Amino acid sequence: MPDIIHFPQGIPGFESHHDFQLNVEEETHLAQLISQDDNLIVFVLIQPQAFFPDYLHTINIDEESLEVLKATPDSKIEIWTILTLNSTDVTKTTVNLKAPLLINPAAKTGVQMILSDERYLSRTLLFEKENYAQDIREGAVG
Amino acid sequence: MLVLSRKVNEKIKIGESIDITIVAVSGDTVRLGIEAPREIKVLRSEVYEEIQRQNREAATQTAIPEAFQKLLECKGNNLSNHEGVRPHEKDS
């Protein structure tokens, strides 16, 4: 049974959308986040650590976000990032590391937090290594 | 919109808890110092707008395309190694 996650502040660009269905596909580290107000609004999410092992080992969540998440000191907050797929060339898929989605599974609440860290970009190539990308291109065709 | 003129080192107070100081002016660049409670999010507007734009672009895709699913499957090994040593590190 998929979870409905409540985003009290909406998501930037979709501020009036507050409830999203989260469908996690465990094996691929992927998930879909579907707006309950408009099911054509669908985000494709990925667990960033699967691709970027050094991403956000420690994260300072601001107080406003903690409040929005109804987080307690014991809360285990999940981090997801939004993919922007490239329909003509999958190797150009980018991931938004600048603004991860934080989800508190216990309270079924979520927030998109914009990091002040300038190192993280909203358009980071998911497949950064050229040979790796080549490998994938062949795999995707075959 | 309220428009105020301020000199360097002068401040503007917003409500009880937010103070903005004009730190320096150089050409067309103004440096501001912002003192606000931790629960108030302070962002450059263009950063928020960039995230809005990025989200709108990302959300127009209605499903995970087959090709993408496929490439993740064929890269399954690489993905599942993220908690341990990466294979290519052993070669170097």
Short mmCIF file of C-alpha atoms in Angstrom, two decimals:
data_model
loop_
_atom_site.label_atom_id
_atom_site.label_comp_id
_atom_site.label_asym_id
_atom_site.label_seq_id
_atom_site.Cartn_x
_atom_site.Cartn_y
_atom_site.Cartn_z
CA MET A 1 0.00 0.00 0.00
CA PRO A 2 1.70 3.20 -1.14
CA ASP A 3 2.11 6.05 1.29
CA ILE A 4 0.50 9.45 0.90
CA ILE A 5 3.02 12.05 1.98
CA HIS A 6 1.79 15.47 3.06
CA PHE A 7 3.87 18.48 1.98
CA PRO A 8 2.50 21.37 4.08
CA GLN A 9 4.36 23.95 1.97
CA GLY A 10 3.81 22.21 -1.34
CA ILE A 11 6.82 21.89 -3.62
CA PRO A 12 8.39 24.97 -5.29
CA GLY A 13 6.55 25.44 -8.58
CA PHE A 14 3.63 23.41 -7.20
CA GLU A 15 2.88 25.29 -4.00
CA SER A 16 -0.81 24.38 -4.04
CA HIS A 17 -0.13 20.62 -4.23
CA HIS A 18 0.11 19.22 -0.73
CA ASP A 19 -0.45 15.49 -0.95
CA PHE A 20 1.66 13.12 -2.99
CA GLN A 21 1.61 9.37 -3.34
CA LEU A 22 5.07 7.87 -2.90
CA ASN A 23 5.69 4.66 -4.83
CA VAL A 24 9.11 3.26 -3.94
CA GLU A 25 10.78 0.71 -6.18
CA GLU A 26 13.22 -0.84 -3.77
CA GLU A 27 15.47 -2.63 -6.24
CA THR A 28 16.33 0.37 -8.37
CA HIS A 29 16.51 3.02 -5.61
CA LEU A 30 13.83 4.86 -7.59
CA ALA A 31 10.47 6.22 -6.59
CA GLN A 32 7.58 8.08 -8.14
CA LEU A 33 5.90 10.95 -6.37
CA ILE A 34 2.43 11.56 -7.77
CA SER A 35 0.35 14.61 -6.91
CA GLN A 36 -3.04 13.69 -5.50
CA ASP A 37 -4.45 16.95 -6.87
CA ASP A 38 -3.35 16.24 -10.43
CA ASN A 39 -2.04 12.80 -11.28
CA LEU A 40 -0.26 14.16 -14.36
CA ILE A 41 2.17 15.83 -11.98
CA VAL A 42 4.70 13.08 -11.35
CA PHE A 43 8.23 13.38 -10.05
CA VAL A 44 10.79 10.64 -10.54
CA LEU A 45 12.96 10.37 -7.45
CA ILE A 46 16.19 8.60 -6.71
CA GLN A 47 18.02 7.89 -3.48
CA PRO A 48 21.05 10.11 -4.02
CA GLN A 49 23.45 7.97 -2.03
CA ALA A 50 23.09 5.22 -4.63
CA PHE A 51 24.83 7.47 -7.15
CA PHE A 52 26.68 9.96 -4.99
CA PRO A 53 28.04 8.10 -1.96
CA ASP A 54 29.49 11.27 -0.44
CA TYR A 55 26.31 13.33 -0.75
CA LEU A 56 25.04 14.80 2.51
CA HIS A 57 26.72 12.54 5.03
CA THR A 58 25.65 15.03 7.60
CA ILE A 59 22.79 17.35 6.90
CA ASN A 60 21.77 20.37 8.88
CA ILE A 61 18.04 20.59 8.53
CA ASP A 62 16.79 24.07 9.29
CA GLU A 63 14.29 24.53 12.10
CA GLU A 64 11.45 25.48 9.79
CA SER A 65 11.86 22.26 7.81
CA LEU A 66 12.07 20.19 11.01
CA GLU A 67 8.83 21.73 12.14
CA VAL A 68 7.17 21.11 8.78
CA LEU A 69 8.33 17.47 8.95
CA LYS A 70 7.02 17.12 12.51
CA ALA A 71 10.43 15.65 13.24
CA THR A 72 11.44 14.53 16.70
CA PRO A 73 15.05 13.88 17.80
CA ASP A 74 14.46 10.18 17.04
CA SER A 75 13.04 10.75 13.57
CA LYS A 76 14.70 8.92 10.75
CA ILE A 77 14.48 11.34 7.83
CA GLU A 78 14.69 9.91 4.31
CA ILE A 79 16.48 11.87 1.59
CA TRP A 80 15.30 11.71 -2.00
CA THR A 81 16.34 13.78 -5.01
CA ILE A 82 14.33 14.71 -8.10
CA LEU A 83 15.43 13.51 -11.53
CA THR A 84 14.95 15.47 -14.72
CA LEU A 85 14.90 12.86 -17.45
CA ASN A 86 16.11 13.66 -20.93
CA SER A 87 13.75 11.98 -23.37
CA THR A 88 16.19 11.92 -26.29
CA ASP A 89 19.32 10.90 -24.41
CA VAL A 90 18.94 9.15 -21.07
CA THR A 91 22.61 9.73 -20.28
CA LYS A 92 21.81 13.44 -20.01
CA THR A 93 19.47 12.79 -17.10
CA THR A 94 20.12 15.29 -14.33
CA VAL A 95 19.48 15.15 -10.62
CA ASN A 96 18.64 18.08 -8.37
CA LEU A 97 21.20 17.89 -5.56
CA LYS A 98 20.58 21.52 -4.63
CA ALA A 99 17.10 20.87 -3.31
CA PRO A 100 16.62 17.39 -1.85
CA LEU A 101 13.22 16.15 -0.69
CA LEU A 102 13.14 15.26 2.97
CA ILE A 103 10.52 12.77 4.07
CA ASN A 104 9.61 11.78 7.58
CA PRO A 105 8.03 8.32 7.11
CA ALA A 106 6.69 8.19 10.67
CA ALA A 107 4.62 11.35 10.27
CA LYS A 108 4.17 10.96 6.48
CA THR A 109 5.34 14.51 5.97
CA GLY A 110 7.69 15.99 3.41
CA VAL A 111 9.49 19.18 2.46
CA GLN A 112 11.83 20.23 -0.31
CA MET A 113 14.82 21.88 1.32
CA ILE A 114 16.97 24.26 -0.69
CA LEU A 115 20.59 23.90 0.41
CA SER A 116 22.74 26.99 0.77
CA ASP A 117 25.84 24.93 -0.11
CA GLU A 118 27.02 26.30 -3.47
CA ARG A 119 28.69 22.98 -4.42
CA TYR A 120 25.37 21.30 -5.05
CA LEU A 121 23.67 22.03 -8.35
CA SER A 122 20.05 21.69 -9.37
CA ARG A 123 21.23 20.11 -12.64
CA THR A 124 23.91 17.56 -11.79
CA LEU A 125 24.48 14.93 -14.44
CA LEU A 126 23.48 11.58 -13.02
CA PHE A 127 26.06 9.75 -15.09
CA GLU A 128 29.17 11.82 -14.83
CA LYS A 129 31.81 9.51 -16.23
CA GLU A 130 32.03 9.38 -20.00
CA ASN A 131 32.86 5.66 -20.27
CA TYR A 132 30.11 4.86 -17.80
CA ALA A 133 27.67 6.83 -19.94
CA GLN A 134 28.82 4.97 -23.04
CA ASP A 135 28.27 1.68 -21.29
CA ILE A 136 24.72 2.67 -20.41
CA ARG A 137 23.89 3.89 -23.90
CA GLU A 138 24.74 0.49 -25.29
CA GLY A 139 22.82 -1.27 -22.55
CA ALA A 140 19.73 0.86 -23.07
CA VAL A 141 19.62 0.22 -26.79
CA GLY A 142 20.19 -3.53 -26.55
CA MET B 1 6.19 48.47 -2.56
CA LEU B 2 7.84 50.45 0.21
CA VAL B 3 11.06 52.06 -1.01
CA LEU B 4 13.61 53.38 1.50
CA SER B 5 16.98 55.07 1.08
CA ARG B 6 19.71 53.89 3.42
CA LYS B 7 23.42 54.59 3.83
CA VAL B 8 26.17 52.10 4.54
CA ASN B 9 25.93 50.70 8.09
CA GLU B 10 22.33 51.83 8.42
CA LYS B 11 19.69 49.22 9.14
CA ILE B 12 16.13 48.29 8.34
CA LYS B 13 14.01 46.47 10.87
CA ILE B 14 11.26 44.11 9.73
CA GLY B 15 8.93 43.12 12.53
CA GLU B 16 10.39 42.20 15.89
CA SER B 17 13.05 39.82 14.79
CA ILE B 18 14.58 40.68 11.42
CA ASP B 19 17.36 43.24 10.93
CA ILE B 20 18.94 44.05 7.60
CA THR B 21 22.17 46.06 7.51
CA ILE B 22 23.64 47.72 4.43
CA VAL B 23 27.21 46.42 4.74
CA ALA B 24 28.79 47.85 1.60
CA VAL B 25 27.94 49.40 -1.74
CA SER B 26 30.24 48.97 -4.68
CA GLY B 27 29.06 49.95 -8.17
CA ASP B 28 25.74 48.20 -8.72
CA THR B 29 26.34 45.65 -5.97
CA VAL B 30 24.90 46.04 -2.51
CA ARG B 31 26.09 43.77 0.30
CA LEU B 32 23.46 43.11 2.92
CA GLY B 33 23.78 41.64 6.37
CA ILE B 34 20.66 39.77 7.46
CA GLU B 35 19.88 38.86 11.03
CA ALA B 36 16.82 36.67 11.31
CA PRO B 37 15.59 33.85 13.55
CA ARG B 38 16.69 30.39 12.44
CA GLU B 39 13.18 29.40 11.43
CA ILE B 40 13.05 32.20 8.84
CA LYS B 41 14.41 30.97 5.54
CA VAL B 42 16.57 33.51 3.72
CA LEU B 43 17.23 32.75 0.05
CA ARG B 44 18.37 34.64 -3.00
CA SER B 45 15.14 34.90 -5.02
CA GLU B 46 16.73 33.48 -8.16
CA VAL B 47 17.66 30.29 -6.28
CA TYR B 48 14.03 29.66 -5.35
CA GLU B 49 12.94 30.51 -8.91
CA GLU B 50 15.54 28.12 -10.30
CA ILE B 51 14.17 25.31 -8.14
CA GLN B 52 10.62 26.16 -9.24
CA ARG B 53 11.68 25.99 -12.89
CA GLN B 54 13.58 22.76 -12.38
CA ASN B 55 10.61 21.16 -10.62
CA ARG B 56 8.20 22.20 -13.38
CA GLU B 57 10.47 20.66 -15.97
CA ALA B 58 10.97 17.49 -13.94
CA ALA B 59 7.25 17.00 -13.23
CA THR B 60 6.15 17.00 -16.85
CA GLN B 61 7.29 13.43 -17.29
CA THR B 62 4.39 11.18 -16.51
CA ALA B 63 6.18 7.88 -16.14
CA ILE B 64 9.60 6.39 -15.86
CA PRO B 65 10.53 5.81 -19.50
CA GLU B 66 11.28 2.24 -20.37
CA ALA B 67 14.78 3.07 -21.48
CA PHE B 68 15.61 4.62 -18.17
CA GLN B 69 14.25 1.65 -16.30
CA LYS B 70 16.34 -0.57 -18.51
CA LEU B 71 19.57 1.28 -17.95
CA LEU B 72 19.08 1.15 -14.22
CA GLU B 73 18.57 -2.58 -14.45
CA CYS B 74 21.70 -3.06 -16.49
CA LYS B 75 23.58 -0.92 -13.98
CA GLY B 76 22.14 -2.84 -11.05
CA ASN B 77 25.57 -4.00 -9.91
CA ASN B 78 26.96 -0.53 -9.70
CA LEU B 79 23.94 0.69 -7.76
CA SER B 80 24.02 -2.07 -5.21
CA ASN B 81 27.67 -1.43 -4.45
CA HIS B 82 27.18 2.00 -2.98
CA GLU B 83 27.51 0.85 0.58
CA GLY B 84 30.72 -1.06 0.07
CA VAL B 85 33.92 -0.74 -1.91
CA ARG B 86 33.38 0.23 -5.51
CA PRO B 87 34.77 -2.36 -7.93
CA HIS B 88 36.87 0.09 -9.92
CA GLU B 89 38.65 1.26 -6.78
CA LYS B 90 40.18 -2.16 -6.33
CA ASP B 91 41.85 -1.96 -9.74
CA SER B 92 43.68 1.28 -9.10
#
